[in-house]
């Protein structure tokens, strides 16, 4: 760069104040590089190690939180399936016993079975959509991840609907058992 500027100066261009620029470049060439002190190097190493450890901790925390969310979701699906499925099986056993002694009341208790079976259906679909949403979340495509988010919201809605079906079935069964007595 110095030789280029000297060449420009020799051709008569003085508008860039070549003498000042050459003097500055000479001073830069002759100035020693500033070397950090051993204390500054150790401080830099400590700061870098602290930054690495902080990022590791944040990553591990996020990973553990993700595992917790997945585990909680799986437990919610299992419990809803057990609630609605168990209620359906218990009601079917009661209806089969009722059919032996009072067949005229079977139809009323048959209607009570509908909310529990709808709850089983809703939570079964939720289980499938959970897989689909996780598969879409893993995609590098932004629109696929957006679809994964939509399926995730749909899973939450269906899971809550499953609990609502169970509650609806409980109220119907409670009314029928009260009138049966």
XYZ file of N, CA and C in Angstrom:
543
model
N 0.829 -1.176 0.000
C 0.000 0.000 0.000
C 0.888 1.259 0.000
N 1.964 1.212 0.763
C 2.887 2.343 0.825
C 3.490 2.615 -0.548
N 3.891 1.577 -1.237
C 4.496 1.757 -2.561
C 3.481 2.306 -3.561
N 2.220 1.894 -3.445
C 1.185 2.427 -4.337
C 1.014 3.929 -4.119
N 0.992 4.339 -2.875
C 0.817 5.756 -2.571
C 2.035 6.546 -3.047
N 3.233 5.990 -2.882
C 4.442 6.659 -3.374
C 4.406 6.792 -4.889
N 3.859 5.774 -5.551
C 3.727 5.822 -7.004
C 2.751 6.915 -7.426
N 1.649 7.034 -6.719
C 0.657 8.081 -7.014
C 1.280 9.459 -6.798
N 2.056 9.579 -5.754
C 2.701 10.853 -5.448
C 3.725 11.216 -6.530
N 4.461 10.233 -6.997
C 5.476 10.508 -8.017
C 4.850 10.961 -9.333
N 3.587 10.595 -9.547
C 2.895 11.015 -10.770
C 2.292 12.405 -10.629
N 2.443 13.012 -9.458
C 2.024 14.395 -9.301
C 0.723 14.598 -8.567
N 0.109 13.556 -8.068
C -1.133 13.716 -7.325
C -0.789 14.068 -5.889
N -1.239 15.260 -5.471
C -0.937 15.680 -4.104
C -2.204 15.972 -3.324
N -3.326 15.672 -3.883
C -4.596 16.009 -3.245
C -4.881 15.164 -2.018
N -4.259 14.024 -1.889
C -4.529 13.193 -0.727
C -3.487 13.405 0.360
N -2.700 14.407 0.243
C -1.644 14.707 1.198
C -0.800 13.466 1.448
N -0.128 13.126 0.402
C 0.661 11.894 0.410
C 1.718 11.870 1.502
N 2.352 12.976 1.775
C 3.395 12.991 2.807
C 2.826 12.580 4.166
N 1.653 13.116 4.466
C 1.025 12.760 5.752
C 0.631 11.291 5.796
N 0.110 10.793 4.675
C -0.316 9.397 4.627
C 0.890 8.466 4.725
N 1.975 8.792 4.024
C 3.175 7.956 4.061
C 3.779 7.964 5.458
N 3.782 9.125 6.087
C 4.324 9.201 7.445
C 3.481 8.357 8.402
N 2.194 8.404 8.222
C 1.308 7.608 9.092
C 1.545 6.116 8.875
N 1.630 5.694 7.619
C 1.848 4.275 7.332
C 3.202 3.803 7.844
N 4.200 4.644 7.755
C 5.519 4.290 8.293
C 5.445 4.119 9.804
N 4.725 5.012 10.439
C 4.567 4.908 11.901
C 3.832 3.625 12.284
N 2.807 3.265 11.500
C 2.058 2.026 11.774
C 2.966 0.811 11.586
N 3.786 0.831 10.539
C 4.695 -0.296 10.303
C 5.702 -0.454 11.438
N 6.178 0.645 11.947
C 7.227 0.601 12.968
C 6.698 0.428 14.392
N 5.408 0.624 14.585
C 4.875 0.490 15.942
C 4.772 -0.990 16.309
N 5.128 -1.319 17.531
C 5.068 -2.735 17.938
C 3.610 -3.161 18.162
N 3.393 -4.443 17.905
C 2.055 -4.981 18.181
C 1.838 -5.026 19.680
N 0.632 -4.702 20.069
C 0.307 -4.733 21.496
C -0.033 -6.164 21.868
N 0.777 -6.735 22.711
C 0.529 -8.092 23.166
C -0.167 -8.032 24.510
N -1.196 -8.859 24.655
C -1.888 -8.860 25.944
C -0.986 -9.438 27.033
N -1.212 -8.964 28.227
C -0.449 -9.463 29.365
C -0.973 -10.845 29.741
N -0.167 -11.609 30.464
C -0.648 -12.937 30.897
C -1.944 -12.845 31.707
N -2.121 -11.791 32.465
C -3.353 -11.633 33.246
C -4.545 -11.412 32.319
N -4.342 -10.606 31.277
C -5.428 -10.367 30.312
C -5.787 -11.641 29.560
N -4.786 -12.429 29.222
C -5.046 -13.704 28.536
C -5.841 -14.636 29.447
N -5.453 -14.738 30.713
C -6.163 -15.607 31.659
C -7.595 -15.118 31.883
N -7.783 -13.787 31.950
C -9.139 -13.239 32.110
C -9.990 -13.586 30.894
N -9.405 -13.472 29.705
C -10.127 -13.813 28.484
C -10.513 -15.294 28.483
N -9.565 -16.151 28.890
C -9.852 -17.590 28.962
C -10.971 -17.870 29.963
N -10.924 -17.200 31.116
C -11.955 -17.412 32.147
C -13.319 -16.933 31.650
N -13.345 -15.777 30.982
C -14.609 -15.265 30.436
C -15.164 -16.215 29.376
N -14.283 -16.725 28.531
C -14.707 -17.667 27.492
C -15.250 -18.954 28.111
N -14.571 -19.482 29.122
C -15.036 -20.701 29.789
C -16.380 -20.465 30.470
N -16.547 -19.302 31.092
C -17.816 -18.947 31.724
C -18.937 -18.892 30.688
N -18.660 -18.307 29.539
C -19.653 -18.217 28.471
C -20.038 -19.617 27.984
N -19.045 -20.484 27.815
C -19.310 -21.862 27.370
C -20.180 -22.588 28.395
N -19.832 -22.496 29.661
C -20.585 -23.183 30.712
C -22.013 -22.642 30.820
N -22.176 -21.342 30.669
C -23.512 -20.741 30.717
C -24.371 -21.262 29.575
N -23.793 -21.345 28.381
C -24.545 -21.864 27.235
C -24.865 -23.347 27.393
N -23.924 -24.120 27.947
C -24.199 -25.546 28.196
C -25.363 -25.700 29.177
N -25.327 -24.910 30.243
C -26.372 -24.978 31.262
C -27.732 -24.601 30.679
N -27.761 -23.554 29.875
C -29.025 -23.142 29.243
C -29.537 -24.232 28.305
N -28.635 -24.848 27.546
C -29.037 -25.916 26.631
C -29.583 -27.119 27.398
N -28.885 -27.521 28.455
C -29.337 -28.659 29.258
C -30.678 -28.365 29.922
N -30.861 -27.144 30.369
C -32.128 -26.750 30.989
C -33.269 -26.803 29.982
N -33.017 -26.285 28.783
C -34.047 -26.334 27.730
C -34.372 -27.764 27.336
N -33.361 -28.600 27.258
C -33.571 -30.004 26.904
C -34.384 -30.724 27.977
N -34.060 -30.472 29.232
C -34.799 -31.102 30.334
C -36.246 -30.621 30.372
N -36.457 -29.339 30.094
C -37.820 -28.811 30.055
C -38.606 -29.459 28.915
N -37.974 -29.655 27.771
C -38.629 -30.316 26.642
C -39.004 -31.746 27.007
N -38.084 -32.455 27.655
C -38.387 -33.831 28.083
C -39.553 -33.851 29.063
N -39.598 -32.879 29.950
C -40.674 -32.787 30.929
C -42.016 -32.557 30.250
N -42.027 -31.686 29.256
C -43.271 -31.408 28.517
C -43.743 -32.659 27.788
N -42.820 -33.360 27.135
C -43.180 -34.590 26.416
C -43.728 -35.628 27.395
N -43.056 -35.811 28.522
C -43.486 -36.783 29.527
C -44.861 -36.428 30.093
N -45.088 -35.167 30.378
C -46.388 -34.731 30.903
C -47.486 -34.961 29.882
N -47.186 -34.671 28.628
C -48.173 -34.911 27.563
C -48.516 -36.382 27.426
N -47.485 -37.232 27.481
C -47.735 -38.673 27.397
C -48.567 -39.157 28.571
N -48.284 -38.650 29.765
C -49.072 -39.037 30.941
C -50.510 -38.561 30.826
N -50.730 -37.374 30.289
C -52.092 -36.867 30.110
C -52.861 -37.733 29.119
N -52.200 -38.156 28.048
C -52.851 -39.025 27.060
C -53.204 -40.371 27.694
N -52.259 -40.938 28.447
C -52.517 -42.229 29.099
C -53.660 -42.126 30.102
N -53.657 -41.073 30.909
C -54.705 -40.965 31.928
C -56.072 -40.737 31.302
N -56.142 -39.944 30.255
C -57.430 -39.735 29.591
C -57.922 -41.025 28.942
N -56.991 -41.756 28.337
C -57.377 -43.034 27.738
C -57.881 -44.004 28.798
N -57.192 -44.036 29.945
C -57.628 -44.916 31.029
C -58.980 -44.492 31.601
N -59.185 -43.196 31.765
C -60.464 -42.714 32.298
C -61.630 -43.100 31.389
N -61.527 -42.711 30.116
C -62.628 -42.969 29.192
C -62.761 -44.454 28.857
N -61.615 -45.126 28.639
C -61.667 -46.561 28.340
C -62.179 -47.366 29.522
N -61.691 -47.029 30.721
C -62.160 -47.740 31.920
C -63.636 -47.521 32.172
N -64.091 -46.282 31.967
C -65.518 -45.998 32.152
C -66.353 -46.761 31.132
N -65.867 -46.840 29.892
C -66.592 -47.580 28.847
C -66.691 -49.058 29.196
N -65.595 -49.643 29.620
C -65.586 -51.073 29.962
C -66.482 -51.340 31.179
N -66.368 -50.481 32.193
C -67.203 -50.669 33.390
C -68.677 -50.533 33.048
N -69.000 -49.555 32.208
C -70.396 -49.355 31.812
C -70.896 -50.527 30.972
N -70.048 -51.052 30.093
C -70.442 -52.228 29.303
C -70.699 -53.426 30.213
N -69.877 -53.629 31.215
C -70.092 -54.733 32.154
C -71.396 -54.541 32.907
N -71.670 -53.297 33.331
C -72.922 -53.013 34.034
C -74.119 -53.242 33.116
N -74.013 -52.791 31.866
C -75.133 -52.954 30.920
C -75.394 -54.436 30.639
N -74.333 -55.231 30.512
C -74.553 -56.667 30.265
C -75.224 -57.333 31.468
N -74.858 -56.900 32.673
C -75.515 -57.439 33.867
C -76.964 -56.949 33.951
N -77.178 -55.673 33.586
C -78.520 -55.090 33.606
C -79.438 -55.784 32.599
N -78.869 -56.199 31.470
C -79.666 -56.844 30.420
C -80.281 -58.148 30.901
N -79.669 -58.784 31.879
C -80.209 -60.043 32.400
C -81.438 -59.813 33.272
N -81.458 -58.668 33.996
C -82.525 -58.472 34.977
C -83.547 -57.411 34.571
N -83.144 -56.361 33.897
C -84.069 -55.310 33.459
C -83.690 -54.861 32.046
N -84.008 -55.651 31.043
C -83.617 -55.332 29.666
C -84.214 -54.017 29.147
N -85.325 -53.562 29.749
C -85.948 -52.318 29.279
C -85.098 -51.080 29.595
N -84.159 -51.159 30.511
C -83.319 -50.010 30.889
C -81.977 -49.990 30.149
N -81.719 -51.006 29.347
C -80.444 -51.094 28.641
C -80.256 -49.927 27.674
N -81.320 -49.531 26.960
C -81.216 -48.454 25.972
C -80.784 -47.138 26.628
N -81.324 -46.843 27.796
C -80.969 -45.594 28.485
C -79.495 -45.593 28.864
N -79.002 -46.714 29.359
C -77.598 -46.781 29.742
C -76.683 -46.892 28.516
N -77.233 -47.354 27.409
C -76.463 -47.397 26.160
C -76.110 -45.990 25.687
N -77.033 -45.027 25.863
C -76.754 -43.632 25.492
C -75.662 -43.033 26.377
N -75.553 -43.528 27.570
C -74.534 -43.047 28.510
C -73.126 -43.443 28.051
N -73.050 -44.474 27.236
C -71.764 -44.975 26.758
C -71.135 -44.057 25.695
N -71.972 -43.308 24.974
C -71.486 -42.474 23.867
C -70.395 -41.476 24.263
N -70.573 -40.665 25.316
C -69.506 -39.703 25.632
C -68.163 -40.362 25.968
N -68.216 -41.513 26.634
C -66.964 -42.188 26.982
C -66.254 -42.715 25.733
N -67.015 -43.252 24.779
C -66.394 -43.742 23.543
C -65.889 -42.578 22.689
N -66.593 -41.465 22.701
C -66.082 -40.281 22.001
C -64.795 -39.778 22.652
N -64.718 -39.891 23.961
C -63.490 -39.517 24.668
C -62.323 -40.409 24.284
N -62.583 -41.718 24.156
C -61.532 -42.647 23.715
C -61.100 -42.303 22.290
N -62.063 -42.008 21.431
C -61.732 -41.637 20.052
C -60.893 -40.349 20.021
N -61.303 -39.346 20.775
C -60.579 -38.067 20.780
C -59.146 -38.245 21.265
N -58.946 -39.028 22.304
C -57.586 -39.190 22.834
C -56.749 -40.097 21.934
N -57.372 -41.017 21.229
C -56.637 -41.849 20.270
C -56.148 -41.000 19.094
N -57.010 -40.118 18.607
C -56.604 -39.204 17.531
C -55.508 -38.268 18.039
N -55.614 -37.837 19.283
C -54.590 -36.988 19.881
C -53.232 -37.682 19.865
N -53.225 -38.949 20.182
C -51.980 -39.705 20.202
C -51.331 -39.725 18.819
N -52.122 -39.950 17.796
C -51.595 -39.945 16.429
C -51.123 -38.566 15.995
N -51.904 -37.555 16.320
C -51.531 -36.181 15.955
C -50.277 -35.724 16.700
N -50.052 -36.261 17.902
C -48.840 -35.923 18.648
C -47.618 -36.378 17.870
N -47.662 -37.585 17.361
C -46.549 -38.078 16.538
C -46.365 -37.189 15.312
N -47.480 -36.874 14.651
C -47.412 -36.061 13.441
C -46.850 -34.667 13.727
N -47.265 -34.063 14.832
C -46.769 -32.721 15.149
C -45.272 -32.753 15.448
N -44.783 -33.770 16.152
C -43.353 -33.871 16.439
C -42.554 -34.107 15.153
N -43.095 -34.887 14.257
C -42.433 -35.150 12.981
C -42.338 -33.859 12.160
N -43.407 -33.076 12.166
C -43.391 -31.814 11.419
C -42.477 -30.779 12.073
N -42.433 -30.758 13.408
C -41.531 -29.830 14.108
C -40.069 -30.082 13.739
N -39.724 -31.317 13.435
C -38.352 -31.679 13.137
C -37.932 -31.270 11.724
N -38.872 -30.849 10.909
C -38.587 -30.496 9.522
C -37.797 -29.188 9.423
N -36.885 -29.097 8.466
C -36.186 -27.819 8.260
C -37.071 -26.781 7.563
N -38.176 -27.234 7.000
C -39.103 -26.357 6.284
C -39.946 -25.558 7.277
N -39.984 -24.249 7.122
C -40.712 -23.381 8.056
C -42.216 -23.638 8.003
N -42.757 -23.906 6.823
C -44.207 -24.149 6.734
C -44.571 -25.484 7.388
N -43.687 -26.457 7.336
C -43.939 -27.734 8.017
C -43.924 -27.539 9.530
N -42.991 -26.719 10.028
C -42.949 -26.444 11.474
C -44.205 -25.692 11.905
N -44.717 -24.818 11.041
C -45.956 -24.105 11.351
C -47.125 -25.093 11.405
N -47.144 -26.039 10.486
C -48.183 -27.083 10.508
C -48.041 -27.932 11.771
N -46.805 -28.196 12.188
C -46.569 -28.935 13.431
C -47.147 -28.200 14.624
N -46.999 -26.877 14.637
C -47.568 -26.068 15.718
C -49.089 -26.164 15.708
N -49.682 -26.128 14.525
C -51.142 -26.244 14.410
C -51.606 -27.606 14.918
N -50.891 -28.666 14.546
C -51.242 -30.001 15.050
C -51.055 -30.082 16.561
N -50.064 -29.396 17.088
C -49.854 -29.367 18.539
C -51.050 -28.724 19.236
N -51.525 -27.604 18.714
C -52.705 -26.939 19.278
C -53.922 -27.853 19.163
N -54.040 -28.535 18.025
C -55.150 -29.474 17.840
C -55.078 -30.614 18.854
N -53.884 -31.079 19.167
C -53.713 -32.128 20.186
C -54.193 -31.639 21.547
N -53.852 -30.424 21.884
C -54.281 -29.868 23.172
C -55.800 -29.777 23.221
N -56.405 -29.303 22.136
C -57.863 -29.170 22.090
C -58.531 -30.537 22.197
N -58.012 -31.520 21.456
C -58.598 -32.869 21.515
C -58.396 -33.511 22.884
N -57.242 -33.261 23.507
C -57.011 -33.791 24.855
C -58.002 -33.208 25.849
N -58.220 -31.903 25.760
C -59.208 -31.264 26.639
C -60.621 -31.752 26.320
N -60.903 -31.977 25.035
C -62.217 -32.505 24.641
C -62.428 -33.896 25.230
N -61.369 -34.692 25.282
C -61.471 -36.026 25.871
C -61.898 -35.949 27.336
N -61.276 -35.009 28.076
C -61.673 -34.813 29.475
C -63.106 -34.282 29.571
N -63.494 -33.439 28.629
C -64.868 -32.918 28.612
C -65.868 -34.048 28.333
N -65.523 -34.947 27.406
C -66.397 -36.100 27.140
C -66.542 -36.966 28.382
N -65.446 -37.167 29.104
C -65.504 -37.959 30.326
C -66.441 -37.294 31.342
N -66.309 -35.975 31.498
C -67.171 -35.247 32.441
C -68.628 -35.337 32.016
N -68.878 -35.172 30.724
C -70.241 -35.277 30.200
C -70.804 -36.673 30.493
N -69.999 -37.700 30.241
C -70.447 -39.072 30.508
C -70.716 -39.297 31.988
N -69.899 -38.702 32.860
C -70.139 -38.837 34.300
C -71.483 -38.240 34.703
N -71.785 -37.067 34.181
C -73.066 -36.440 34.525
C -74.258 -37.255 34.015
N -74.141 -37.770 32.798
C -75.229 -38.611 32.268
C -75.366 -39.881 33.112
N -74.250 -40.528 33.423
C -74.299 -41.763 34.221
C -74.841 -41.487 35.611
N -74.412 -40.389 36.211
C -74.906 -40.051 37.556
C -76.419 -39.847 37.530
N -76.926 -39.170 36.515
C -78.376 -38.967 36.402
C -79.127 -40.275 36.220
N -78.572 -41.154 35.394
C -79.225 -42.438 35.165
C -79.181 -43.329 36.397
N -78.043 -43.352 37.078
C -77.951 -44.163 38.293
C -78.866 -43.632 39.390
N -79.016 -42.310 39.446
C -79.932 -41.736 40.442
C -81.373 -42.128 40.131
N -81.756 -42.099 38.850
C -83.129 -42.463 38.498
C -83.338 -43.974 38.558
N -82.267 -44.733 38.462
C -82.358 -46.195 38.496
C -82.675 -46.685 39.911
N -82.180 -45.960 40.898
C -82.343 -46.386 42.295
C -83.728 -46.345 42.776
